[in-house]
Coordinates of C-alpha atoms and ligand atoms in Angstrom, one line a residue:
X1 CA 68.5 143.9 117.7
X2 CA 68.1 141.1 115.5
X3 CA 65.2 139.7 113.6
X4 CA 64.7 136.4 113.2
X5 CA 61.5 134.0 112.4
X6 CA 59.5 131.8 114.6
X7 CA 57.0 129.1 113.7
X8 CA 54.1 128.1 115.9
X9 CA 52.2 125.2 114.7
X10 CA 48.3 126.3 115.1
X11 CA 45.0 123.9 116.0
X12 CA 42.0 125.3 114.9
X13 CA 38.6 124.2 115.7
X14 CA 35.9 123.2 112.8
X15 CA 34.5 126.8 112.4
X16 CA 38.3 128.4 112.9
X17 CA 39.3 126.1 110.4
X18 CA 36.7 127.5 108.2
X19 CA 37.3 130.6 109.0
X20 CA 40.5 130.5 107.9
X21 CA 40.2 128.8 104.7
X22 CA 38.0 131.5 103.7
X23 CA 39.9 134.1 104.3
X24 CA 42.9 132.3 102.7
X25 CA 40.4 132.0 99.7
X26 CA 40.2 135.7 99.6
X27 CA 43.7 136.2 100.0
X28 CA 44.6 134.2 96.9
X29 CA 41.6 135.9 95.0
X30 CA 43.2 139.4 95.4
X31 CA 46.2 138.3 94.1
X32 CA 45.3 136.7 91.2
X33 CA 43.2 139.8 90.9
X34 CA 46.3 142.1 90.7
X35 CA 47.9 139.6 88.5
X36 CA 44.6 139.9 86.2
X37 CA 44.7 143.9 86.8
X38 CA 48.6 144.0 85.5
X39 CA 48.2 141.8 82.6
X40 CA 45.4 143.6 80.9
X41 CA 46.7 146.9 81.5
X42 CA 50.0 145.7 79.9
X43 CA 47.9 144.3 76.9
X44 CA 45.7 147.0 76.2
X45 CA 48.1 150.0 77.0
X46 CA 51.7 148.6 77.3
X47 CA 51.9 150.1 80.6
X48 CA 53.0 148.6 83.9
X49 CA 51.0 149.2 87.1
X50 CA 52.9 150.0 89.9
X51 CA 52.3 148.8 93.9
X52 CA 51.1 152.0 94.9
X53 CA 48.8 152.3 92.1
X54 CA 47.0 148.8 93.2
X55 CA 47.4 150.0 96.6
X56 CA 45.3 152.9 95.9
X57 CA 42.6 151.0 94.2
X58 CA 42.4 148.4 97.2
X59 CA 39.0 150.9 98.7
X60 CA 37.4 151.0 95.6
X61 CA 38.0 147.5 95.3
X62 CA 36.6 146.5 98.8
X63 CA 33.5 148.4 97.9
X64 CA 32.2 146.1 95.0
X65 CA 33.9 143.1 96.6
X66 CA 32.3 143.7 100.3
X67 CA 33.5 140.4 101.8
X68 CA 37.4 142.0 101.9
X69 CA 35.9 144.2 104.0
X70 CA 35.9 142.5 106.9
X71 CA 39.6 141.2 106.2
X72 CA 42.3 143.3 107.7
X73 CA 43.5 146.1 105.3
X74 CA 47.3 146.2 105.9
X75 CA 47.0 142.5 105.8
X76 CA 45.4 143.0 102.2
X77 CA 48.2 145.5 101.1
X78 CA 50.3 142.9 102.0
X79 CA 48.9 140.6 99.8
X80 CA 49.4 143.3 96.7
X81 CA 53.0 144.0 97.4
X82 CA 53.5 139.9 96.8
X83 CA 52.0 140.2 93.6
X84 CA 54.5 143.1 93.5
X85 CA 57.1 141.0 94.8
X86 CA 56.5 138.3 91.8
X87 CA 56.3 140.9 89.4
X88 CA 60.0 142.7 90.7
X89 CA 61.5 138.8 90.1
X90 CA 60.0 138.7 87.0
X91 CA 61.9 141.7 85.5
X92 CA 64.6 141.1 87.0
X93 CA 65.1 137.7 85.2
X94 CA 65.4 135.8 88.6
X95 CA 61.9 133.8 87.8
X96 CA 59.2 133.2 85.4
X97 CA 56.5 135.5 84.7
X98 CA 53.4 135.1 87.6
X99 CA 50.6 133.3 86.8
X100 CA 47.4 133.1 88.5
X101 CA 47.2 131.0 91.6
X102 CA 45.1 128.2 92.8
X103 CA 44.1 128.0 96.4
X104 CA 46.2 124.7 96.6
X105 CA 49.3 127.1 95.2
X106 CA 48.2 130.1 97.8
X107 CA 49.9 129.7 101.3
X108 CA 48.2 132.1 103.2
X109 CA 48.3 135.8 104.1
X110 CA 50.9 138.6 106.0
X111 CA 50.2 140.9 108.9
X112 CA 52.5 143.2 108.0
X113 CA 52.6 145.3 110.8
X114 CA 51.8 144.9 115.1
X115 CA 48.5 146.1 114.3
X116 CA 45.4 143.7 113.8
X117 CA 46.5 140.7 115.9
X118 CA 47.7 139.7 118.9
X119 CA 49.4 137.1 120.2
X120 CA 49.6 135.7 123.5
X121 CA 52.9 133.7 124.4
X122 CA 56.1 133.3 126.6
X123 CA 57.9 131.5 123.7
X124 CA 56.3 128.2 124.3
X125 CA 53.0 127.8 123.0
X126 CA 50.4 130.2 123.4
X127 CA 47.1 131.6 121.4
X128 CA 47.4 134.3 118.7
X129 CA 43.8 136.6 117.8
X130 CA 43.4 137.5 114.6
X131 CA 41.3 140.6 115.2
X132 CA 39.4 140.9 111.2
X133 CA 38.7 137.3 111.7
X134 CA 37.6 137.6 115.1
X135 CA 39.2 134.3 116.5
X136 CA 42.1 133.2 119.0
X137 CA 43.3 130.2 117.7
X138 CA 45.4 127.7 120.0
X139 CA 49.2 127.3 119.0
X140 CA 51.8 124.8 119.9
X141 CA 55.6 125.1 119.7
X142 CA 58.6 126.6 121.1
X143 CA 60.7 129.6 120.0
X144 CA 64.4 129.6 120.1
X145 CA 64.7 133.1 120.4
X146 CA 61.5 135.5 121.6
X147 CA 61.2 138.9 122.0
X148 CA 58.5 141.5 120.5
X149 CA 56.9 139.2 117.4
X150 CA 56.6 142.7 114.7
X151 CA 54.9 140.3 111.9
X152 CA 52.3 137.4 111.2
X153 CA 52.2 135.6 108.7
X154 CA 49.6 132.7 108.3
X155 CA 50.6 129.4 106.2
X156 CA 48.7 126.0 105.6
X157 CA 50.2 123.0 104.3
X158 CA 48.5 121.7 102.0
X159 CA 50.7 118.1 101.7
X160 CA 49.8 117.9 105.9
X161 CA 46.8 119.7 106.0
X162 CA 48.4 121.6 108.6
X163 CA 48.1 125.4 109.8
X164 CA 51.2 127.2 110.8
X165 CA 52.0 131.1 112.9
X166 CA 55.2 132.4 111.7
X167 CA 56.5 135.5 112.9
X168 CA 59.0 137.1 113.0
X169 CA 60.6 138.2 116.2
X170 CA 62.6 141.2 117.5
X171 CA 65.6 139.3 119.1
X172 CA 67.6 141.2 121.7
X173 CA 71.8 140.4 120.7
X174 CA 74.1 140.0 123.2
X175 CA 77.1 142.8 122.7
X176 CA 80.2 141.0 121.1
X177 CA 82.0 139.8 123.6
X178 CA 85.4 141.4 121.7
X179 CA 84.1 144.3 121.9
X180 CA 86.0 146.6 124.6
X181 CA 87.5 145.6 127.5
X182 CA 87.0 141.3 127.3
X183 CA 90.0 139.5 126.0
X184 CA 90.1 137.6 122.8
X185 CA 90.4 133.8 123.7
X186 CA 92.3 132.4 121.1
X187 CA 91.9 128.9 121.9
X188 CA 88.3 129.5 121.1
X189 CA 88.8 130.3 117.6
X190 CA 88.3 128.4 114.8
X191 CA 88.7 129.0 111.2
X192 CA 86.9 126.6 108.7
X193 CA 86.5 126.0 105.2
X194 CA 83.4 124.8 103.0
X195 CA 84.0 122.3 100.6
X196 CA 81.8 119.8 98.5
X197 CA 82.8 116.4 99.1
X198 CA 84.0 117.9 102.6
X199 CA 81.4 119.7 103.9
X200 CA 83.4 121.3 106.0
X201 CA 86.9 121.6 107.2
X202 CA 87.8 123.0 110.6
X203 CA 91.1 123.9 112.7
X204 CA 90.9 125.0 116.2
X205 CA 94.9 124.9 116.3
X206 CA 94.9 121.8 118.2
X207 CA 93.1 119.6 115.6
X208 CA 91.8 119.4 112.5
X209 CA 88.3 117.8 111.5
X210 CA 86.5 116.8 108.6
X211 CA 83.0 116.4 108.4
X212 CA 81.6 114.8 105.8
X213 CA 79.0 115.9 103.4
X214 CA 76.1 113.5 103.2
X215 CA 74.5 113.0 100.0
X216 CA 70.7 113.2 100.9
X217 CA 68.9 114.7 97.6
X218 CA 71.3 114.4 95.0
X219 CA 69.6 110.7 93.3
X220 CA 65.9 111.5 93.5
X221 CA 66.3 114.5 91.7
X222 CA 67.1 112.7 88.4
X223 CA 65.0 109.9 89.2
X224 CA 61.7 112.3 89.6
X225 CA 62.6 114.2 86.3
X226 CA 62.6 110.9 84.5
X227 CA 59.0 109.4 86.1
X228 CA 57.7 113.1 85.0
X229 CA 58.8 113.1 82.0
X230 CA 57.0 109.7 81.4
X231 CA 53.7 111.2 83.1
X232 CA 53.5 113.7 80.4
X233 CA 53.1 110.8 77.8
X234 CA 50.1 109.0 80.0
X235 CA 46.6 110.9 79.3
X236 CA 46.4 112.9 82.2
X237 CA 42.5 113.4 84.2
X238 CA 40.2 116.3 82.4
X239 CA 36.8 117.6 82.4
X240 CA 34.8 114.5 81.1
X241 CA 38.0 112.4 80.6
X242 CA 39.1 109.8 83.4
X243 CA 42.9 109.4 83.8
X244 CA 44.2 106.6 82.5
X245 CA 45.6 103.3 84.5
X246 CA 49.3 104.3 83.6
X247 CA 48.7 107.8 84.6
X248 CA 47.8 107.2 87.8
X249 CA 50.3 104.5 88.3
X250 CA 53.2 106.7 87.7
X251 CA 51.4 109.7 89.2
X252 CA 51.5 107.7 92.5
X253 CA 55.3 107.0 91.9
X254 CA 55.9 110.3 91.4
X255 CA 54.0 111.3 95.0
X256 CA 56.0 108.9 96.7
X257 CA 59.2 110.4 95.0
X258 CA 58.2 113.8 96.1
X259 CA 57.5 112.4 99.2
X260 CA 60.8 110.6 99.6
X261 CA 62.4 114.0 98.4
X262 CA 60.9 116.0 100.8
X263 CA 62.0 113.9 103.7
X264 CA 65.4 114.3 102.6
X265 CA 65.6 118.0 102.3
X266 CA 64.5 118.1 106.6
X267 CA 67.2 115.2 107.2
X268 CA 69.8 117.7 105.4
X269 CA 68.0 120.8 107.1
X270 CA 68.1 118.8 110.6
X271 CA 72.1 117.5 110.2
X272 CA 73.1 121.4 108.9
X273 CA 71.5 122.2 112.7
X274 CA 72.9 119.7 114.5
X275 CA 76.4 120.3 112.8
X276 CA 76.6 124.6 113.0
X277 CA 75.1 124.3 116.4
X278 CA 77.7 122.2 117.9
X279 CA 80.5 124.5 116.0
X280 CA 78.6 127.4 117.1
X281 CA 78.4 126.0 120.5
X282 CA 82.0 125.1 121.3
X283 CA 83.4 128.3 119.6
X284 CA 83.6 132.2 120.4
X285 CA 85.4 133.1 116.8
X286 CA 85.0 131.5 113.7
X287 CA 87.2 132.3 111.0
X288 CA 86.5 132.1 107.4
X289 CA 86.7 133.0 103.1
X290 CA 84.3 135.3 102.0
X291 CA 82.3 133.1 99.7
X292 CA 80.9 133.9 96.4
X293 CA 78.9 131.2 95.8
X294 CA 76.4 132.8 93.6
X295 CA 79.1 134.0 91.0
X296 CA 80.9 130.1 91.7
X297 CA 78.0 128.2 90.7
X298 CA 77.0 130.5 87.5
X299 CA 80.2 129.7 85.8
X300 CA 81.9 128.0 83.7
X301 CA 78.3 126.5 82.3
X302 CA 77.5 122.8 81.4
X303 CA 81.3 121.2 81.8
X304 CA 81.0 122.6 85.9
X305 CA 77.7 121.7 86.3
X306 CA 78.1 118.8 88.0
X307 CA 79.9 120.4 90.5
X308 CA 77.8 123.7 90.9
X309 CA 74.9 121.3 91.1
X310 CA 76.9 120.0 94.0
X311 CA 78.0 122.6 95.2
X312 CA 74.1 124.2 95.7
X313 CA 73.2 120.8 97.1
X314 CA 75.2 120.8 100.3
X315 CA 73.6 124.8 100.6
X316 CA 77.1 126.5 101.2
X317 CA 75.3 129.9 102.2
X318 CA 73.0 128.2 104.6
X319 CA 75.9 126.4 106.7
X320 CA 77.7 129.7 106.3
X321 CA 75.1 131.6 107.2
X322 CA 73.8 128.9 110.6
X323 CA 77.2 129.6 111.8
X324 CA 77.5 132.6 111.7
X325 CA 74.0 133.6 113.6
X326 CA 74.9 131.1 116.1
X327 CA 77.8 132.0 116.9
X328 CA 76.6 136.2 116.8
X329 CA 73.4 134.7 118.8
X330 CA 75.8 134.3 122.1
X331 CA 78.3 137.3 121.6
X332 CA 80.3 135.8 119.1
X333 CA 82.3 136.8 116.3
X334 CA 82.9 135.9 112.4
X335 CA 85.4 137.1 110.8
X336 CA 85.6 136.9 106.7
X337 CA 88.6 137.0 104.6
X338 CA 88.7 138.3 101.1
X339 CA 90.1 135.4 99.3
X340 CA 91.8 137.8 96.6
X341 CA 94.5 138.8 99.3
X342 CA 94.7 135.9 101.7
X343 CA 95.3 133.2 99.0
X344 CA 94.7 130.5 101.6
X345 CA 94.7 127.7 99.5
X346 CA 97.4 128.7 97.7
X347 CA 99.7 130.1 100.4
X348 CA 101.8 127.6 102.4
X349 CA 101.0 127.6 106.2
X350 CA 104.6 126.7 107.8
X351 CA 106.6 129.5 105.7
X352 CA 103.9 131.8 103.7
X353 CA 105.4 131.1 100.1
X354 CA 102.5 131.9 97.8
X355 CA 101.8 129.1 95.2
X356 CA 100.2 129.8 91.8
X357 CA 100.5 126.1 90.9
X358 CA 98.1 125.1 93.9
X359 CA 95.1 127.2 92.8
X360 CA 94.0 124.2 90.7
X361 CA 91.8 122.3 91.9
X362 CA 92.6 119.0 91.0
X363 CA 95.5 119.3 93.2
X364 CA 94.5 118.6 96.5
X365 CA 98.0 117.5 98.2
X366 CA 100.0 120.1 98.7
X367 CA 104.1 119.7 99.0
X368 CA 105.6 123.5 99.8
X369 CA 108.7 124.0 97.2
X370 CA 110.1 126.7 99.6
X371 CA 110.2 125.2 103.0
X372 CA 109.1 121.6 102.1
X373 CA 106.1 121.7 104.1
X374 CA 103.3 118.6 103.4
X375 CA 99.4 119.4 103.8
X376 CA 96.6 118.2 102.3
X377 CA 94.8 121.1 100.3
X378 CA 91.4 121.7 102.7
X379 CA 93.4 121.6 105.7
X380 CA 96.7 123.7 104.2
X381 CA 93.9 126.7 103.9
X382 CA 92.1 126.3 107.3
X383 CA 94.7 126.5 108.7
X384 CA 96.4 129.9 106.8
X385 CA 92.8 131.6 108.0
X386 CA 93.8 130.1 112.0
X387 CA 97.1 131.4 111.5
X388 CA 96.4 135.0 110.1
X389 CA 93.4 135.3 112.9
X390 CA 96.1 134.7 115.5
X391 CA 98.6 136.3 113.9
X392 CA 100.8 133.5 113.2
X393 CA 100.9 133.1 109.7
X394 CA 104.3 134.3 107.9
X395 CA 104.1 136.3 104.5
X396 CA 101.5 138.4 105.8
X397 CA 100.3 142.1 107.2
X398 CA 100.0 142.9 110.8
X399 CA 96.3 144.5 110.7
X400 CA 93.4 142.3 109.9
X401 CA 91.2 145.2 108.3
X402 CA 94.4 146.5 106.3
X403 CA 93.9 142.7 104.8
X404 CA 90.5 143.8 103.9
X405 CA 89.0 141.4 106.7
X406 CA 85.7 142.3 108.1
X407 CA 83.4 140.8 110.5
X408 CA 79.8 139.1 109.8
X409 CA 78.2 141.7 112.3
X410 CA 79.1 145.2 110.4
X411 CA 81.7 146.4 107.5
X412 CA 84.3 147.9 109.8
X413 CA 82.8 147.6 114.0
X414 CA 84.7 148.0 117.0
X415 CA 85.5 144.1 117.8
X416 CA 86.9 144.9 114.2
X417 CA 89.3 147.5 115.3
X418 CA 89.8 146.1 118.5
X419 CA 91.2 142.7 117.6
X420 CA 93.4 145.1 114.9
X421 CA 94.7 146.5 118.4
X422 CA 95.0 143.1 119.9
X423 CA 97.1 142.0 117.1
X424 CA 99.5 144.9 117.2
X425 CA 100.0 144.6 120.8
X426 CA 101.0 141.2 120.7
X427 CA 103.5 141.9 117.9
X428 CA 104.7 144.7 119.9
X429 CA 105.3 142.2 123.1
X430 CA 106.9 139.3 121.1
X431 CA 109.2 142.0 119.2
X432 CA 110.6 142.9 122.8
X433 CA 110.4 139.7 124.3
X434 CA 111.7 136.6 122.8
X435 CA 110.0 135.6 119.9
X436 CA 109.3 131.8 119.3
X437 CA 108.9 132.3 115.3
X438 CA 110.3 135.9 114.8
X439 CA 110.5 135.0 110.6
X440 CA 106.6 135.0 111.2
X441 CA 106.6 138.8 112.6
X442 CA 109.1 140.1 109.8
X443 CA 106.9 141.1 107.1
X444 CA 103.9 143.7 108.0
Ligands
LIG501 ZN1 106.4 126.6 102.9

């Protein structure tokens, strides 16, 4: 079983709407009431409130504030543990300390559990009830994947003045198809590399492709930094105080910035579908480095940013990651080498000579010393990962987990093991048989 999220866009009526706004209102005062509850308590006693202890406090609470009564209580809990949630980034550095939220800033509220709403739908469309609120609104959309929806959680957009469902769905996965008895196709592999300028490279052992990274945010970033900047100099709208001309001027550039922004982060969102989706759909095995792009874009501080910044804009864990549920959404499999061990940009393809030299990164043709063997840099490392995933590739050991290879789907699972077997089995036939490229089987 697999979880995975489903949106349903929702159409209230007037008195829904209404409905819903209050309760949102609601929603967004408990917060900023357990922000106000933490902060004091820090300030008076130096102490830190825990979850539990505002959990605890949520009856008392509902009996001098009597209109949370109504609202559901798990979804109310809910709410506390995000004020948790903030708190736990806080301290752990990852963000900035939480401050009290206006209902513009507040999204909505969590049904945490199956309890306290209901909704009604085969995947496409539908109604959902919210029981505390005592309405079944009407909801439009279609789910990729549907199964038993465990959570609800509502969200409006402000910027579309829209209301949205999203739940999240208990997805039935199809077995791997590696796992016991099938066969391992390997003309259905493919190993692939993510790169900047290159999104992505990919080798199918037939042909290589390259597809292109398109450069959809990068400008308007700068561009809306400057026209704020320049904001912050115009007098800005306050109690008794009109804004002036030049605010609003450049507050309406900056909208349409935003705007322009925002359209460009669903263009990158929709091409990062269309691309994994066809990957995912024309291949049973994808093949690639295990990526540490948290640790890769943290170093090496202002002289890299440029490239970290780029780096983060093309989302190398999202593509990653849209493969790899793809291609584990139809039985797949994705396999992930350590790139301590495999060396695949530095090892050469045709005879497996390793090459320090070729770890920089300004080199990016690559002429083998050993065996004289030409390959641009991308493609020389694609297509080490095809070759070690069909056991091909020279210089190497026989068993993929002895490499320290695992699979997206577990550490060590049987499709693991099993393509280990499939590996030695074939070594064992082409040692008996004749071998095409026995130098590639003499080493493992
Ligand atoms: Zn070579």
């Amino acid at each position: 079983m697999a979880t995975r999220r489903q949106t349903f866009r929702l159409y209230p009526s007037k008195a829904q709407e209404k409905a819903l706004f209050e309760a949102r209102r609601l929603h967004c005062y408990l917060y900023n009431a357990c922000v106000s509850h933490r902060e004091t308590e820090y300030k008076l006693h130096r102490r830190t409130v825990t979850y539990l202890e505002q959990q605890n406090l949520l009856p008392e609470f509902k009996q001098v504030w009597v209109e949370f009564a109504q609202l559901n209580s798990q979804a109310l809990q809910a709410t506390v543990k995000r004020a948790d949630y903030a708190y736990q980034r806080f301290f752990r550095g990852l963000s900035r300390k939480p401050r009290f939220k206006s209902i513009r800033r507040y999204s909505g509220w969590t049904y945490p559990a199956r309890s306290g709403w209901k909704v009604n739908s085969t995947g496409k469309h539908g109604t959902v009830t919210l029981n505390d609120l005592g309405i079944t609104l009407k909801m439009r959309g279609q789910a990729k994947h549907w199964g038993v929806p465990t959570t609800l959680t509502l969200v409006y957009k402000p910027s579309r003045r829209q209301w949205f469902a999203s739940f999240t769905v208990e997805v039935a996965i199809p077995e791997p198809k590696f796992g016991s008895q099938s066969d391992l196709r390997y003309e259905s592999i493919v190993a692939y590399d993510l790169g900047t300028e290159t999104a992505l490279t990919l080798f199918d052992g037939a042909e290589f492709r390259e597809i292109t990274n398109p450069r959809f945010t990068q400008r308007s970033e700068e561009k809306i930094r400057r026209v704020a900047r320049l904001k912050r100099r115009k007098r800005a709208p306050k109690k008794g105080v009109k804004a002036s001309r030049r605010w609003k001027k450049i507050h309406r550039r900056e909208a349409q910035l935003q705007a322009k922004q925002a359209k460009a982060a669903r263009q990158r969102r929709d091409w990062q579908h269309k691309v994994t989706s066809e990957i995912a759909c024309r291949y049973d095995v994808g093949v690639t480095e295990k990526l540490h792009v948290k640790g890769m874009t943290r170093k090496g501080g202002k002289r890299k940013a440029g490239l970290n910044k780029s780096i983060l804009s093309v989302g190398f864990g999202t593509l990653n990651q849209m493969i790899t549920y793809k291609i584990e959404q139809k039985g797949g499999l994705v396999l992930m080498f350590p790139t301590q061990t495999l060396k695949p940009s530095q090892r050469c393809p045709k005879c497996g000579a390793v090459h320090k030299e070729w770890a920089d990164l300004s080199n990016r043709y690559h002429v083998c010393s050993a065996c004289g063997f030409e390959v641009p840099r991308d493609r020389g490392s694609v297509m080490v990962m095809y070759n070690v995933a069909t056991n091909r590739q020279p210089g190497l050991g026989t068993s993929l987990v002895s490499l320290g290879c695992f699979s997206s789907t577990s550490k060590s699972c049987g499709a693991m093991k099993h393509l280990g077997q499939r590996k030695r089995q074939k070594l064992h036939r082409q040692a008996n048989g004749a071998s095409e490229t026995p130098s590639a089987y003499a080493v493992g």
